[in-house]
Coordinates of C-alpha atoms in Angstrom, one line a residue:
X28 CA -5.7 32.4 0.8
X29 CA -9.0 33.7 0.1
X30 CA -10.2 35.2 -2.7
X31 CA -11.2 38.5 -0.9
X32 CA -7.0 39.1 -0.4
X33 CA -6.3 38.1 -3.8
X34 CA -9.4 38.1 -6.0
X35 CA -10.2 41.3 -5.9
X36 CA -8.1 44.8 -6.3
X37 CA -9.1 46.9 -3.4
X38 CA -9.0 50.8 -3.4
X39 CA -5.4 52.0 -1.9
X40 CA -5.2 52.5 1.5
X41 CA -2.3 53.0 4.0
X42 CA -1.4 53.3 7.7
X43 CA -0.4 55.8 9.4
X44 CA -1.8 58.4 6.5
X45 CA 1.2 57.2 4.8
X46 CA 0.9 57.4 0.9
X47 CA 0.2 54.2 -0.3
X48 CA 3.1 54.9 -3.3
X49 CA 5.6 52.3 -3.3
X50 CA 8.7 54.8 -3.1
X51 CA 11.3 52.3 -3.6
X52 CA 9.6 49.7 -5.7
X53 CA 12.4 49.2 -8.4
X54 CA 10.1 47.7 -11.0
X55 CA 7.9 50.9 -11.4
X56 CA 10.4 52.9 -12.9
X57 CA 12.1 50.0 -14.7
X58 CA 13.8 51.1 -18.2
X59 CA 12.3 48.8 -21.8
X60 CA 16.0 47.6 -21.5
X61 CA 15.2 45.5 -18.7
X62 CA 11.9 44.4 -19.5
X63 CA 13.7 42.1 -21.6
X64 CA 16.1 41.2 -19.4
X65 CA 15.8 37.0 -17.6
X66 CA 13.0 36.9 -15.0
X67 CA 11.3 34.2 -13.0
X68 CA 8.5 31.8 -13.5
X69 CA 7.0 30.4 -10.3
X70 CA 4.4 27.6 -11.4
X71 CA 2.3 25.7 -8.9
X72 CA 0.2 22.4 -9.4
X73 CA -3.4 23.4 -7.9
X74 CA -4.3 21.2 -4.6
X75 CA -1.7 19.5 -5.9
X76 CA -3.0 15.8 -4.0
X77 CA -6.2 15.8 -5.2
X78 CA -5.6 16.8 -8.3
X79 CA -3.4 14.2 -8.9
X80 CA -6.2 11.9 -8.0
X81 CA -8.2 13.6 -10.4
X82 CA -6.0 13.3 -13.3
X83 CA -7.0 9.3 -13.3
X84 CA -10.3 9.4 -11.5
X85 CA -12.4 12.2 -13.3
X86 CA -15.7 11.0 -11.1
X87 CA -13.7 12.8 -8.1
X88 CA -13.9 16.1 -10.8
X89 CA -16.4 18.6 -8.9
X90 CA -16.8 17.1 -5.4
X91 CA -15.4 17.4 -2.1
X92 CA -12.2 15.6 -1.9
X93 CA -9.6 15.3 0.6
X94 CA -5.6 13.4 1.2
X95 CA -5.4 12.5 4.4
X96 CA -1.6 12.9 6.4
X97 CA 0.1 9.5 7.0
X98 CA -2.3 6.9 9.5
X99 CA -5.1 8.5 7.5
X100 CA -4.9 11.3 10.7
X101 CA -6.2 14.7 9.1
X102 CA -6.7 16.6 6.1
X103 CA -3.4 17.9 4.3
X104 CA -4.6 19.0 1.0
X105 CA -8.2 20.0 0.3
X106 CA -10.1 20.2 -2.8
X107 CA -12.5 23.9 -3.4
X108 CA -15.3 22.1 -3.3
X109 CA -13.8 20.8 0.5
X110 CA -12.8 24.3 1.5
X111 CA -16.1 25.7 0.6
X112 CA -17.5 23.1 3.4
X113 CA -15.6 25.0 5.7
X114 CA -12.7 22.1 6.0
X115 CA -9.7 23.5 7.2
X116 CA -6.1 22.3 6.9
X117 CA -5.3 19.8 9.7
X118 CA -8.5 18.9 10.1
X119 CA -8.9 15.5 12.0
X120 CA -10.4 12.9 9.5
X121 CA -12.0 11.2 13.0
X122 CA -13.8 14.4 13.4
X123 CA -15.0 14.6 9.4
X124 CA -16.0 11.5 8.9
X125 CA -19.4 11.4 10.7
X126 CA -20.6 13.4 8.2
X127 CA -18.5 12.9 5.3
X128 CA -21.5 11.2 3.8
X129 CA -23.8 14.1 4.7
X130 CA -21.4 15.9 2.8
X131 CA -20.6 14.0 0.0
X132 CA -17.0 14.6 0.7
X133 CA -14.6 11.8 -0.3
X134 CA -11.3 11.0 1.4
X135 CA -8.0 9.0 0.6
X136 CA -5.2 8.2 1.7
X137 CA -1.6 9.2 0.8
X138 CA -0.5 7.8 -2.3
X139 CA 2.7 8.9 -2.7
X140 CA 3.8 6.9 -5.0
X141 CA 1.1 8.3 -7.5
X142 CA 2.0 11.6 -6.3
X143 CA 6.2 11.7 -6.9
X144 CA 5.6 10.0 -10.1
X145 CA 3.3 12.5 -11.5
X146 CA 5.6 15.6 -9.3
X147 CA 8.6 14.3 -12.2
X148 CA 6.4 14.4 -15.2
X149 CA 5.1 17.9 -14.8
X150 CA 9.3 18.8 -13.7
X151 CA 10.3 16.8 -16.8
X152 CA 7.8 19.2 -18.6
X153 CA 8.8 22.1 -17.4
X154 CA 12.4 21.5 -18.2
X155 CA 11.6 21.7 -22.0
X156 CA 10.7 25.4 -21.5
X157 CA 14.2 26.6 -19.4
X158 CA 17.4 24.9 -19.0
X159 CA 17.2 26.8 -15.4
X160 CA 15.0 24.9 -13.9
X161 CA 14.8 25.0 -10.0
X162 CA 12.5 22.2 -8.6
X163 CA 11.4 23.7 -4.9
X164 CA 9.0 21.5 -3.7
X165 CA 6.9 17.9 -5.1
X166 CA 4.4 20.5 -6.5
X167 CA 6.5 23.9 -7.3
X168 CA 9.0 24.9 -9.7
X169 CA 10.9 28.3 -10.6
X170 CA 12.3 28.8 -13.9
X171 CA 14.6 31.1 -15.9
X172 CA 12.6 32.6 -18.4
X173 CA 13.0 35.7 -20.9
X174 CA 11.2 37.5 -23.4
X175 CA 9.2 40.9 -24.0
X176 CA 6.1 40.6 -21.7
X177 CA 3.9 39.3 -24.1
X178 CA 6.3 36.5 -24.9
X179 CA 6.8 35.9 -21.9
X180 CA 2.7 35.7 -20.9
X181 CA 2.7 33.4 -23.7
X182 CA 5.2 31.3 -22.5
X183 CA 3.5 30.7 -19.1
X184 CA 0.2 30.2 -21.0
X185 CA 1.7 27.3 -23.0
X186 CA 3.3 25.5 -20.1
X187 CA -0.2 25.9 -17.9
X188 CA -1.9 24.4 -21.2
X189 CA 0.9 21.9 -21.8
X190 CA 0.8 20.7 -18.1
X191 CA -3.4 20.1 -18.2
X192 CA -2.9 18.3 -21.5
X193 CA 0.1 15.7 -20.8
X194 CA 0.1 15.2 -17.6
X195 CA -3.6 16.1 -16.8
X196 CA -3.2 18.5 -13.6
X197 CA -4.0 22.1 -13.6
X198 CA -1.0 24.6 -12.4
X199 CA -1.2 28.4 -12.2
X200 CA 2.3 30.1 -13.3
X201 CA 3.7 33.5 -11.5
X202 CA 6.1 35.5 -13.5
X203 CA 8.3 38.6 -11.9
X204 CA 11.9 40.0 -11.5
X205 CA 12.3 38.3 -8.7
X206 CA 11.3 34.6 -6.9
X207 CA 9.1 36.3 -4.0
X208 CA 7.2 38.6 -6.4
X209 CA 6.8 35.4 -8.8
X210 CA 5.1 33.7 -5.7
X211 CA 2.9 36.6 -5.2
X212 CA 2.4 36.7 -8.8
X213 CA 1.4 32.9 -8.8
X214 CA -1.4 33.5 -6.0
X215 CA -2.7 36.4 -7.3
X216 CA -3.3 34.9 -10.7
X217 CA -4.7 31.7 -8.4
X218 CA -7.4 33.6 -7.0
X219 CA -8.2 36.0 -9.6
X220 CA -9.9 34.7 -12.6
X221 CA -9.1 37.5 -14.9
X222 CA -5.8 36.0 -15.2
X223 CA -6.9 32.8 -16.2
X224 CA -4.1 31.1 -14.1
X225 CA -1.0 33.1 -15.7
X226 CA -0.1 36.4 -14.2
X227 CA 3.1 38.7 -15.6
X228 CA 4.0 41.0 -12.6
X229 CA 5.0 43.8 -14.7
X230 CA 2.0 43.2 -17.1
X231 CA -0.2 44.7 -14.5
X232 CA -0.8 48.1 -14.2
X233 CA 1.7 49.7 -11.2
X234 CA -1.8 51.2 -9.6
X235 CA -3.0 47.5 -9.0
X236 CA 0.0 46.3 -7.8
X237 CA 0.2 49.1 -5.4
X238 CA -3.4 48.5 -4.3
X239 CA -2.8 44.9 -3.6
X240 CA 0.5 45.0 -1.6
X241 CA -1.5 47.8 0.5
X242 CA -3.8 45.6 1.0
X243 CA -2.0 42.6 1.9
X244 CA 0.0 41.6 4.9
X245 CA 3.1 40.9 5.3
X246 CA 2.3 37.5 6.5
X247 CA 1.8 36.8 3.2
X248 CA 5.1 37.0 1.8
X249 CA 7.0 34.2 1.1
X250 CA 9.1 33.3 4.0
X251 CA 7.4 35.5 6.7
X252 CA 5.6 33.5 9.3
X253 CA 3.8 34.5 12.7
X254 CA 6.5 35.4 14.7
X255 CA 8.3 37.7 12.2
X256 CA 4.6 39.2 11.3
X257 CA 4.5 40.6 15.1
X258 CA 8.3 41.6 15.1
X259 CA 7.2 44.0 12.1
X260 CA 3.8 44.7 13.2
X261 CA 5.7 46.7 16.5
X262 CA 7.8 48.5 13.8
X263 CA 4.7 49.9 12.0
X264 CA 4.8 47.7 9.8
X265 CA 1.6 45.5 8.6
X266 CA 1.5 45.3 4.5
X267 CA 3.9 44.2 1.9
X268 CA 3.5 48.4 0.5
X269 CA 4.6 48.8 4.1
X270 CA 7.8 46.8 4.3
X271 CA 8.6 47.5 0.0
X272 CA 9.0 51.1 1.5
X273 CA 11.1 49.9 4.4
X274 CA 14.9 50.5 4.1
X275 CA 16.8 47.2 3.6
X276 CA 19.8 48.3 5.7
X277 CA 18.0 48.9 8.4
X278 CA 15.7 46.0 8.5
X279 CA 18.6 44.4 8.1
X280 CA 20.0 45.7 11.3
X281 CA 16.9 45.1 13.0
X282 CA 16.7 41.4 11.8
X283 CA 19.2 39.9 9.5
X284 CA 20.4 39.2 6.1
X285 CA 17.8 37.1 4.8
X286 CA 14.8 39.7 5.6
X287 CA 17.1 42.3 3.8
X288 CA 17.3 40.1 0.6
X289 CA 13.2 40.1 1.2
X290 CA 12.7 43.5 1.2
X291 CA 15.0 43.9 -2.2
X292 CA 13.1 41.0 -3.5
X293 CA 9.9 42.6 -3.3
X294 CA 11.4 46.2 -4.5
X295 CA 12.5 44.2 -7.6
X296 CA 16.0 43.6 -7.5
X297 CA 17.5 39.6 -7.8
X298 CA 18.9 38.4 -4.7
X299 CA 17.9 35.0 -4.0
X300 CA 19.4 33.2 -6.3
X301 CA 18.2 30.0 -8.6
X302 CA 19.2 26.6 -7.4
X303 CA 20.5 23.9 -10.0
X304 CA 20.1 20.9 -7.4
X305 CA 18.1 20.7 -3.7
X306 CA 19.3 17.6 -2.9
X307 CA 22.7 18.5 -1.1
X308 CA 21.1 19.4 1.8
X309 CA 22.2 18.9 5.7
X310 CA 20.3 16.1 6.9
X311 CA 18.1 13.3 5.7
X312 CA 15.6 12.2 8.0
X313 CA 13.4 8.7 8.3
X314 CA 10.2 9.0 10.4
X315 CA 6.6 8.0 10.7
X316 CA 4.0 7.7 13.3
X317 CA 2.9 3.7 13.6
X318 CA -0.4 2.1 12.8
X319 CA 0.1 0.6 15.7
X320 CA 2.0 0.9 18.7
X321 CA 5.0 -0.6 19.7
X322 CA 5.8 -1.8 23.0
X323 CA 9.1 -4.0 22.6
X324 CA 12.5 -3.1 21.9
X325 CA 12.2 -6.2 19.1
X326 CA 10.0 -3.9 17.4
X327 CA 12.0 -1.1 17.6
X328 CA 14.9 -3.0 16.2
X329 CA 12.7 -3.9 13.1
X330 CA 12.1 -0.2 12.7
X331 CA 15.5 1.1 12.9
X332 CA 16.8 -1.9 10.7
X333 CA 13.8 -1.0 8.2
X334 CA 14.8 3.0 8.2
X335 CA 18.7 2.1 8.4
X336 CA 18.6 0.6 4.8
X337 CA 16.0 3.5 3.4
X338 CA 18.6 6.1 4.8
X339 CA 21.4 3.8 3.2
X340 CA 19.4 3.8 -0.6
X341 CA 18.7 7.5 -0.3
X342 CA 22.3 8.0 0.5
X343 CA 23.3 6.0 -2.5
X344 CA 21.2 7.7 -5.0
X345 CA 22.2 10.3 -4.6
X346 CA 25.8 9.7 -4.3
X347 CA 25.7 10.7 -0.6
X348 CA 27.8 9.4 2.6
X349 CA 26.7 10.2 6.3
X350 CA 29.5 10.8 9.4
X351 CA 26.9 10.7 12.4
X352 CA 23.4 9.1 12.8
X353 CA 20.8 10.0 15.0
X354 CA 18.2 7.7 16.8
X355 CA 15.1 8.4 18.5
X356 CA 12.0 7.2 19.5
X357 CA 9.0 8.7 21.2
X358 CA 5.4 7.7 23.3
X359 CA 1.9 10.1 21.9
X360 CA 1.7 13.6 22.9
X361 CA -2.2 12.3 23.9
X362 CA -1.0 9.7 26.0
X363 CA 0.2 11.8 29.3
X364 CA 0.2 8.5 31.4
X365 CA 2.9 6.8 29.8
X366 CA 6.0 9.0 28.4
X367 CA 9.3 8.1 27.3
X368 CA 11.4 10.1 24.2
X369 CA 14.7 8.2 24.0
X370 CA 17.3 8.8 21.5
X371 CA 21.1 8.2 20.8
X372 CA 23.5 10.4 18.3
X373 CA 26.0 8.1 17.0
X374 CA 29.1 9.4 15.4
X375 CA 30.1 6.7 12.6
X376 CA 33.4 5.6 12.1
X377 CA 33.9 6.9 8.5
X378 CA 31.5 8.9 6.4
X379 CA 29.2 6.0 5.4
X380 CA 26.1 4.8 3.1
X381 CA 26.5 1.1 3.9
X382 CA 23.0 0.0 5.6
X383 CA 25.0 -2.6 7.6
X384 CA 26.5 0.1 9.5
X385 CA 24.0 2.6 9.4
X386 CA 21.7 -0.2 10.9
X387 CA 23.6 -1.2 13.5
X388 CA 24.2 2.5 14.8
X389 CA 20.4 2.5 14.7
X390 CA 20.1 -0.4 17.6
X391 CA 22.4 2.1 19.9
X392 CA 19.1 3.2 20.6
X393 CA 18.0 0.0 21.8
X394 CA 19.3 -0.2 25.6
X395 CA 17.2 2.9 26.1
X396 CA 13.8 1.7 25.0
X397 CA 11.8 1.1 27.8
X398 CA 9.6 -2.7 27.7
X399 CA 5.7 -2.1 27.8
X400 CA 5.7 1.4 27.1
X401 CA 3.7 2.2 23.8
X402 CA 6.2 3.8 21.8
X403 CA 4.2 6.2 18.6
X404 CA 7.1 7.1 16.2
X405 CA 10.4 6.1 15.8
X406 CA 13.3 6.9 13.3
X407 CA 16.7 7.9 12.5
X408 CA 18.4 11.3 10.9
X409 CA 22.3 11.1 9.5
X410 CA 23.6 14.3 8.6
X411 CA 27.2 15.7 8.3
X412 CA 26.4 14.9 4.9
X413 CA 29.9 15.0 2.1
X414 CA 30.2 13.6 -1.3
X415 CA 30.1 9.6 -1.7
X416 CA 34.4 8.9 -3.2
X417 CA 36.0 12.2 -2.1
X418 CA 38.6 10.7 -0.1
X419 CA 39.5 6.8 0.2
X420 CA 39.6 5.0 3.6
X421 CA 42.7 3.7 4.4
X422 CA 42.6 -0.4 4.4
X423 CA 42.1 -0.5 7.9
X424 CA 38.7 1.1 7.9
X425 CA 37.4 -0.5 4.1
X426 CA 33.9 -1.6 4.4
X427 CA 33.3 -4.8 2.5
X428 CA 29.7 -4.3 2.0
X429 CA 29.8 -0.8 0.6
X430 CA 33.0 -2.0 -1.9
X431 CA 29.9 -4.3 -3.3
X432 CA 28.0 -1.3 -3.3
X433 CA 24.7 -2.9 -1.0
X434 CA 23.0 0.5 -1.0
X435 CA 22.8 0.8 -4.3
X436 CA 21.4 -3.0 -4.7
X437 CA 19.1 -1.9 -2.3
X438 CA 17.7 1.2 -3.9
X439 CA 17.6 -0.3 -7.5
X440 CA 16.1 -3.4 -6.2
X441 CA 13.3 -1.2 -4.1
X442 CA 12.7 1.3 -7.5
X443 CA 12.1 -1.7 -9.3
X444 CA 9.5 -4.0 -7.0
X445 CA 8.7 -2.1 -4.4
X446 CA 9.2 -0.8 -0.8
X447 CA 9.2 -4.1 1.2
X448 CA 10.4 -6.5 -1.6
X449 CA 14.5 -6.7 -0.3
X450 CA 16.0 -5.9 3.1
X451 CA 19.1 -7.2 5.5
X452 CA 18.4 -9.0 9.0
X453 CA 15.5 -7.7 10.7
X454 CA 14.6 -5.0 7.9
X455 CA 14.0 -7.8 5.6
X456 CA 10.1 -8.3 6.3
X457 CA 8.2 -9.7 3.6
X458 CA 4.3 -8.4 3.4
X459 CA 5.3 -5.4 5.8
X460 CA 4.6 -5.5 9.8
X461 CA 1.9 -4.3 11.3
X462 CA 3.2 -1.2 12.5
X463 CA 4.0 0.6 9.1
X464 CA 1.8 3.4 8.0
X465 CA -2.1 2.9 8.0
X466 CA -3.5 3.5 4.4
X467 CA -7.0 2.3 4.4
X468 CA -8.2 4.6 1.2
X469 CA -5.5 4.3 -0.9
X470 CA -6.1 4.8 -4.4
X471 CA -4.4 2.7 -7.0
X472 CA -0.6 3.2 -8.2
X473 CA -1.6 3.9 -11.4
X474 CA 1.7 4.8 -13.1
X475 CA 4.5 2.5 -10.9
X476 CA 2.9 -1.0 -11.0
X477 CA 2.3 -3.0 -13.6
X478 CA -0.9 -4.8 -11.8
X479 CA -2.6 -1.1 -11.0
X480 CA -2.4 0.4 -14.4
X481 CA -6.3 2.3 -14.9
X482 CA -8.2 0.4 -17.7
X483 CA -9.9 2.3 -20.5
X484 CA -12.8 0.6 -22.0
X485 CA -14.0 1.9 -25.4
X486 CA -18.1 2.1 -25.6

């Protein structure tokens, strides 16, 4: 987002010679009793990649720096010194790199090691200023938070300053009524430096926030993408002041539930609610592009045996069983000549986190892998996700190797020394094959392994 949509406060304007008043917009006419009443904090690490990078390489502070996806294939998070080169997200690094010197512009791989470990210390942080603490995303949180306004602009101040000073990454903190107007909050104060990173939405005058949402469209609202931009666009309706005005009722005749919910959001009444735990989710899903191509169904096997026993540690951590596993596998999109997008859906016998059996519903796939064709990605998905304990098998249908609890040997084992350091039959590869992901600018590990912690030298 630029800074011309956020930066800046634009005079009001309106479609339509529509006033550009917010009619419905709860939080103008909002009582001093619920000022004081719980709102929500939306903080965001900045370019959260790079500046992880930066937090233990400060040479990187000030130049052009991108994270390239997995196979070092194109840039996924980009530095403001890259964007003002004009990089854009998804960039190809094959494409950059002819003038990356030119540029000055450094690249790296994926560390993502680095990058989880530092996503739990700035969660762990966070946690000490809410007990409602709702991790969204490796780089996002929202919290519970309450207080008069300017406790409440102090608070976000302290945990932007506590953030930069223990864990060394810069975040910018959104607080609002509501989660969607915290993540407008949090990209206005972003992009506008008056707010020096922390923005209170009811802190600001109602006239600027009425000048911005006029200016602003919808596309920008959290959870609004391109198709539901043009669906509203037809209705008459292009900025966020247009669809705060809209009724809820009848948008959410015209679309559903979730888009009324959206429009109440931004009006300034609760109605998404804050999550205690993200990781009960529907599916779980084990998938990378190779460094190399694979052309056998040996390889394949090695793959599905290698993504069996992730799925089976994930499972176990986090007290998870699966009932059906899905298989797949799939030639490039650029390779036209040579096509072939197998897969398999394998219902499992009992719900299940044993990586024997999770493996060997993997190789279903097998018989349908065709010999010579280059094969790009492969990888497995188990969903129908329940519980690990909540009923016991009957004897008939005990497993032996989830009694000894192998999945959670297998994730314990892996925490400790590494991806690649245990597996089972063909997922136990020592040194890693040559199709796993292609990292050739990966930056040290700097908080996970012993042998990559960074040296300080005094002068």
């Amino acid at each position: 987002m630029g800074q011309s949509v956020l930066g800046e406060v634009p005079p009001t304007s309106s479609r339509g010679g529509k006033s550009a008043g917010i009619k419905n917009a709860h939080y103008r006419h909002k009582p001093a009793l619920m000022r004081h009443m719980p709102q929500i904090a939306h903080v965001d690490v900045n370019c959260f990649y790079a500046s992880a990078e930066r937090a233990f390489n400060p040479s990187l502070e000030g130049k052009p720096v991108i994270v390239l996806s997995n196979n070092d294939g194109c840039a996924v998070t980009r530095s403001p010194e890259a964007k003002a080169l004009g990089i854009g997200m998804g960039d190809p690094w094959f494409k950059l790199a002819p003038r990356a010197k030119e540029w000055g512009l450094i690249a790296l791989s994926s560390n993502y090691e680095l990058y989880g470990d530092i996503s739990s210390r700035v969660m762990e942080l966070l946690g000490r200023y809410s007990a409602w603490l709702e991790v969204y995303s490796i780089d996002e949180a929202f919290l519970g938070v309450k207080g008069s306004p300017a406790e409440l602009l102090a608070m976000g101040r302290s945990m932007k300053a506590a953030v930069r000073r223990n864990v060394g990454v810069p975040v910018c903190v959104g607080i609002a009524p509501t989660k969607t107007l915290a993540k407008l909050a949090n990209k206005w104060a972003k992009n506008n430096k008056a707010f020096a990173g922390v923005c209170h939405w009811d802190s600001v005058p109602a006239a600027e926030r009425e000048a911005l949402l006029g200016r602003l469209s919808v596309e920008e609202v959290w959870g609004i993408a391109g198709r539901l931009t043009r669906r509203l666009n037809v209705m008459g309706i292009f900025t966020i002041a247009d669809l705060v005005r809209a009724d809820p009722v009848a948008i959410r005749d015209k679309f559903n539930v979730v888009m009324m919910r959206t429009v109440l959001e931004l009006q300034g009444t609760p109605c998404i609610p804050m999550e205690e735990e993200r990781i009960g989710r529907d599916q779980l899903i084990f998938s990378r592009s190779f460094a190399k191509p694979i052309t056998t169904a040996a390889g394949i096997r090695q793959v599905m045996s290698v993504y069996g026993q992730q799925a089976s540690a994930r499972l176990a951590k986090h007290g998870l069983q699966a009932k059906v596993l899905t298989a797949f596998a799939g030639t490039s999109h650029f390779n036209p000549k040579d096509t072939s997008y197998p897969s398999v859906c394998v219902p499992l016998p009992m719900p299940t986190a044993d990586p024997v059996i999770l493996t060997k519903a993997g190789h279903a796939l097998l018989p349908r892998i065709v010999e010579g064709v280059r094969y790009a990605r492969a990888g497995i998905m188990v969903t129908d996700l329940r519980p690990s304990g909540n009923q016991a098998p009957l004897s008939l249908f005990e497993n032996p190797h989830e009694e000894r609890h192998i999945g959670t040997l297998l994730e314990d084992v892996t925490r400790r020394y590494g991806r690649g350091s245990i597996g089972l039959g063909h997922g136990g590869i020592r040194g890693g094959p040559d199709w796993t992901m292609k990292r050739d600018m990966l930056s040290p590990r700097y908080t996970t392994h012993w042998d990559e912690l960074p040296l300080v030298k005094a002068a």
